[in-house]
Short mmCIF file of C-alpha atoms in Angstrom, two decimals:
data_model
loop_
_atom_site.label_atom_id
_atom_site.label_comp_id
_atom_site.label_asym_id
_atom_site.label_seq_id
_atom_site.Cartn_x
_atom_site.Cartn_y
_atom_site.Cartn_z
CA LYS A 364 1.64 65.91 -4.61
CA GLN A 365 3.94 63.25 -6.02
CA GLU A 366 2.45 60.78 -8.48
CA VAL A 367 4.35 57.72 -9.67
CA THR A 368 3.27 55.98 -12.86
CA GLN A 369 4.50 52.72 -14.35
CA ILE A 370 3.98 51.80 -17.97
CA PRO A 371 3.10 49.26 -19.21
CA ALA A 372 0.89 47.71 -16.55
CA ALA A 373 1.60 44.25 -17.96
CA LEU A 374 4.16 42.79 -20.32
CA SER A 375 4.64 39.35 -21.84
CA VAL A 376 7.83 38.45 -23.70
CA PRO A 377 9.50 35.28 -24.94
CA GLU A 378 12.55 34.06 -23.11
CA GLY A 379 15.76 35.77 -24.23
CA GLU A 380 14.22 39.11 -25.08
CA ASN A 381 15.29 42.25 -23.25
CA LEU A 382 12.77 43.86 -20.90
CA VAL A 383 12.23 47.62 -20.65
CA LEU A 384 10.12 48.88 -17.76
CA ASN A 385 9.27 52.53 -17.32
CA CYS A 386 8.63 54.64 -14.24
CA SER A 387 7.71 58.32 -14.25
CA PHE A 388 7.22 60.75 -11.36
CA THR A 389 5.78 64.24 -11.26
CA ASP A 390 7.94 65.87 -8.56
CA SER A 391 11.62 65.78 -9.54
CA ALA A 392 12.82 66.75 -6.04
CA ILE A 393 13.41 63.15 -5.02
CA TYR A 394 16.04 61.81 -2.64
CA ASN A 395 16.33 58.44 -4.33
CA LEU A 396 14.45 55.92 -6.46
CA GLN A 397 14.30 52.20 -5.84
CA TRP A 398 13.22 49.27 -7.99
CA PHE A 399 11.67 46.20 -6.38
CA ARG A 400 10.50 42.79 -7.46
CA GLN A 401 7.41 41.15 -5.96
CA ASP A 402 6.39 37.54 -6.47
CA PRO A 403 2.67 36.73 -6.05
CA GLY A 404 1.51 37.04 -2.45
CA LYS A 405 5.02 37.78 -1.22
CA GLY A 406 7.05 40.67 0.10
CA LEU A 407 9.31 42.98 -1.89
CA THR A 408 12.88 42.27 -2.92
CA SER A 409 15.09 45.29 -3.52
CA LEU A 410 16.72 45.22 -6.96
CA LEU A 411 18.44 48.56 -7.42
CA LEU A 412 18.70 51.85 -5.54
CA ILE A 413 19.58 55.02 -7.44
CA GLN A 414 20.50 58.10 -5.43
CA SER A 415 19.34 61.44 -6.79
CA SER A 416 22.91 62.35 -7.80
CA GLN A 417 23.34 59.19 -9.87
CA ARG A 418 22.37 58.54 -13.47
CA GLU A 419 22.32 54.74 -13.40
CA GLN A 420 22.96 51.61 -11.41
CA THR A 421 23.80 48.12 -12.60
CA SER A 422 23.56 44.69 -11.02
CA GLY A 423 24.14 41.65 -13.18
CA ARG A 424 21.54 41.60 -15.96
CA LEU A 425 19.75 44.59 -14.46
CA ASN A 426 20.41 48.23 -15.29
CA ALA A 427 18.38 51.18 -14.06
CA SER A 428 18.68 54.74 -15.31
CA LEU A 429 17.45 57.94 -13.71
CA ASP A 430 16.67 61.27 -15.37
CA LYS A 431 15.47 63.56 -12.60
CA SER A 432 14.87 66.55 -14.84
CA SER A 433 12.35 64.64 -16.95
CA GLY A 434 11.00 62.63 -14.02
CA ARG A 435 11.82 59.22 -15.48
CA SER A 436 13.54 55.99 -14.61
CA THR A 437 13.91 52.91 -16.76
CA LEU A 438 14.71 49.37 -15.65
CA TYR A 439 16.37 47.18 -18.27
CA ILE A 440 16.56 43.43 -17.80
CA ALA A 441 18.81 41.75 -20.35
CA ALA A 442 18.20 38.31 -21.80
CA SER A 443 15.02 37.62 -19.85
CA GLN A 444 14.38 34.23 -18.23
CA PRO A 445 11.15 32.59 -17.02
CA GLY A 446 12.39 33.19 -13.48
CA ASP A 447 12.14 36.93 -14.13
CA SER A 448 8.34 36.60 -14.17
CA ALA A 449 7.08 38.82 -11.35
CA THR A 450 5.67 42.28 -10.67
CA TYR A 451 8.21 45.08 -10.74
CA LEU A 452 7.60 48.17 -8.64
CA CYS A 453 9.38 51.49 -8.57
CA ALA A 454 9.25 53.82 -5.59
CA VAL A 455 10.55 57.32 -4.92
CA LYS A 456 11.57 58.90 -1.65
CA HIS A 457 11.66 62.57 -0.63
CA GLY A 458 14.25 63.18 2.05
CA SER A 459 16.52 60.65 3.73
CA TRP A 460 13.82 59.63 6.22
CA GLY A 461 10.85 60.14 3.94
CA LYS A 462 8.30 57.53 3.08
CA LEU A 463 8.37 55.60 -0.16
CA GLN A 464 5.75 56.41 -2.76
CA PHE A 465 5.08 53.49 -5.09
CA GLY A 466 3.92 53.08 -8.64
CA ALA A 467 1.24 50.51 -9.42
CA GLY A 468 3.77 48.09 -10.86
CA THR A 469 4.41 46.27 -14.12
CA GLN A 470 3.45 42.59 -14.21
CA VAL A 471 5.97 40.68 -16.31
CA VAL A 472 5.55 37.21 -17.80
CA VAL A 473 8.50 35.59 -19.57
CA THR A 474 7.41 32.57 -21.60
CA PRO A 475 9.80 29.66 -22.26
CA SER B 789 21.27 44.87 4.10
CA ALA B 790 18.72 44.31 6.83
CA VAL B 791 17.09 40.93 7.39
CA ILE B 792 13.46 41.22 8.41
CA SER B 793 11.35 38.42 9.84
CA GLN B 794 7.60 38.93 9.77
CA LYS B 795 5.01 36.71 11.46
CA PRO B 796 2.57 35.26 10.67
CA SER B 797 3.13 34.80 6.95
CA ARG B 798 -0.59 34.36 6.39
CA ASP B 799 -3.80 34.05 8.35
CA ILE B 800 -7.52 33.66 7.83
CA CYS B 801 -9.53 35.54 10.46
CA GLN B 802 -13.16 35.99 11.38
CA ARG B 803 -14.66 39.43 11.02
CA GLY B 804 -14.75 41.41 14.24
CA THR B 805 -11.56 39.88 15.59
CA SER B 806 -8.05 41.36 15.76
CA LEU B 807 -4.70 40.14 14.46
CA THR B 808 -1.27 41.23 15.63
CA ILE B 809 1.58 41.08 13.13
CA GLN B 810 5.16 40.97 14.35
CA CYS B 811 8.24 42.39 12.64
CA GLN B 812 11.75 41.52 13.86
CA VAL B 813 14.89 43.09 12.38
CA ASP B 814 18.42 41.71 12.71
CA SER B 815 19.89 45.13 13.50
CA GLN B 816 18.90 48.24 15.40
CA VAL B 817 16.94 50.73 13.32
CA THR B 818 15.45 54.08 14.23
CA MET B 819 12.43 53.96 11.97
CA MET B 820 10.16 51.13 10.91
CA PHE B 821 7.39 51.49 8.38
CA TRP B 822 4.14 49.56 8.01
CA TYR B 823 2.51 49.27 4.57
CA ARG B 824 -0.70 47.78 3.27
CA GLN B 825 -1.19 46.27 -0.17
CA GLN B 826 -4.82 45.67 -1.04
CA PRO B 827 -5.61 43.06 -3.72
CA GLY B 828 -4.39 44.19 -7.12
CA GLN B 829 -3.11 47.49 -5.71
CA SER B 830 0.26 48.97 -4.95
CA LEU B 831 1.63 49.66 -1.49
CA THR B 832 0.25 52.37 0.79
CA LEU B 833 2.00 53.55 3.93
CA ILE B 834 -0.03 53.02 7.11
CA ALA B 835 2.32 54.53 9.67
CA THR B 836 5.88 55.21 10.72
CA ALA B 837 6.99 53.68 14.01
CA ASN B 838 9.80 55.28 16.01
CA GLN B 839 11.13 53.70 19.16
CA GLY B 840 10.04 55.52 22.29
CA SER B 841 7.35 57.64 20.69
CA GLU B 842 3.87 57.36 19.26
CA ALA B 843 3.58 56.12 15.71
CA THR B 844 2.81 58.66 13.00
CA TYR B 845 -0.20 57.68 10.90
CA GLU B 846 -0.89 58.58 7.30
CA SER B 847 -4.13 60.15 6.19
CA GLY B 848 -6.92 57.59 6.24
CA PHE B 849 -5.36 55.41 8.95
CA VAL B 850 -6.12 55.75 12.67
CA ILE B 851 -4.54 54.40 15.81
CA ASP B 852 -7.74 52.75 17.05
CA LYS B 853 -7.89 50.60 13.93
CA PHE B 854 -4.15 49.98 13.51
CA PRO B 855 -2.41 50.26 16.89
CA ILE B 856 1.36 49.94 16.66
CA SER B 857 3.93 49.11 19.30
CA ARG B 858 7.66 49.76 19.09
CA PRO B 859 9.18 48.50 22.35
CA ASN B 860 12.80 48.51 21.16
CA LEU B 861 15.03 49.21 18.17
CA THR B 862 14.64 45.77 16.57
CA PHE B 863 10.95 44.96 16.98
CA SER B 864 7.50 46.30 16.16
CA THR B 865 3.95 45.03 16.01
CA LEU B 866 0.94 46.15 13.98
CA THR B 867 -2.54 45.14 15.10
CA VAL B 868 -5.46 45.12 12.70
CA SER B 869 -8.48 45.62 14.96
CA ASN B 870 -12.15 44.75 14.55
CA MET B 871 -11.48 43.30 11.13
CA SER B 872 -13.83 43.37 8.17
CA PRO B 873 -13.41 41.76 4.73
CA GLU B 874 -12.12 45.13 3.46
CA ASP B 875 -9.03 44.61 5.62
CA SER B 876 -8.01 41.61 3.54
CA SER B 877 -4.58 42.66 2.27
CA ILE B 878 -0.90 41.97 2.45
CA TYR B 879 0.70 43.87 5.33
CA LEU B 880 4.43 44.57 5.14
CA CYS B 881 7.00 46.09 7.43
CA SER B 882 10.02 47.92 6.06
CA VAL B 883 13.23 49.41 7.38
CA PRO B 884 15.91 51.56 5.74
CA ASP B 885 19.58 50.72 5.93
CA ARG B 886 22.31 53.33 6.42
CA ASN B 887 22.20 54.13 2.71
CA THR B 888 18.44 54.67 3.01
CA GLU B 889 17.79 51.61 0.86
CA ALA B 890 14.46 50.13 1.95
CA PHE B 891 14.13 46.48 2.86
CA PHE B 892 10.91 44.60 3.37
CA GLY B 893 9.71 41.61 5.29
CA GLN B 894 8.07 38.73 3.45
CA GLY B 895 4.64 40.13 4.25
CA THR B 896 1.55 38.89 6.07
CA ARG B 897 -1.28 37.79 3.82
CA LEU B 898 -4.51 38.42 5.71
CA THR B 899 -7.90 37.13 4.63
CA VAL B 900 -10.96 38.19 6.63
CA VAL B 901 -14.07 36.03 6.27
#
């Protein structure tokens, strides 16, 4: 059974610092991995999708890496801003039509 | 990317009543997913809704409690029946695009009193 873990559960940094969020999964036979952002009481916004054949994806200040063999993904957010304050979730999928299995999330606070 | 409209965005309901949540997508999709997020928890899949067939429910979720309709390729509804305070959660619908990237609606925040 796949288990997805996110460490740390919460993180507070001053504005301008780089953020490093970790996601680990126990079953390496994934189809893809996706990072999401969730603001309080809201839905999920897709940030980055990494297919199983890829090692990383980048979008603006965001970079996500994937190491399937070790069951790890890392989301880097450069030069954090107060607007980056949110909960970040990672999710893995098995098979193109499989369901997403989510980690518990990392709650990020960026202080001005 | 898919654009998903979910209604209502929030509601406060009396215990014992039912609420139907609507999910409208701006393109035709084969599969739609319904998730629940209980307070302070991550997302759990309730069921997968395919057009023209019965929804497939995950362990711990039953059709009598969470009936789902999927009348066409752009629309689905989830009903939360005979509600209790334990049903207070955010309910979200999700669809994959052609690259299997998942997109979510803005969620329905349900409070049962």
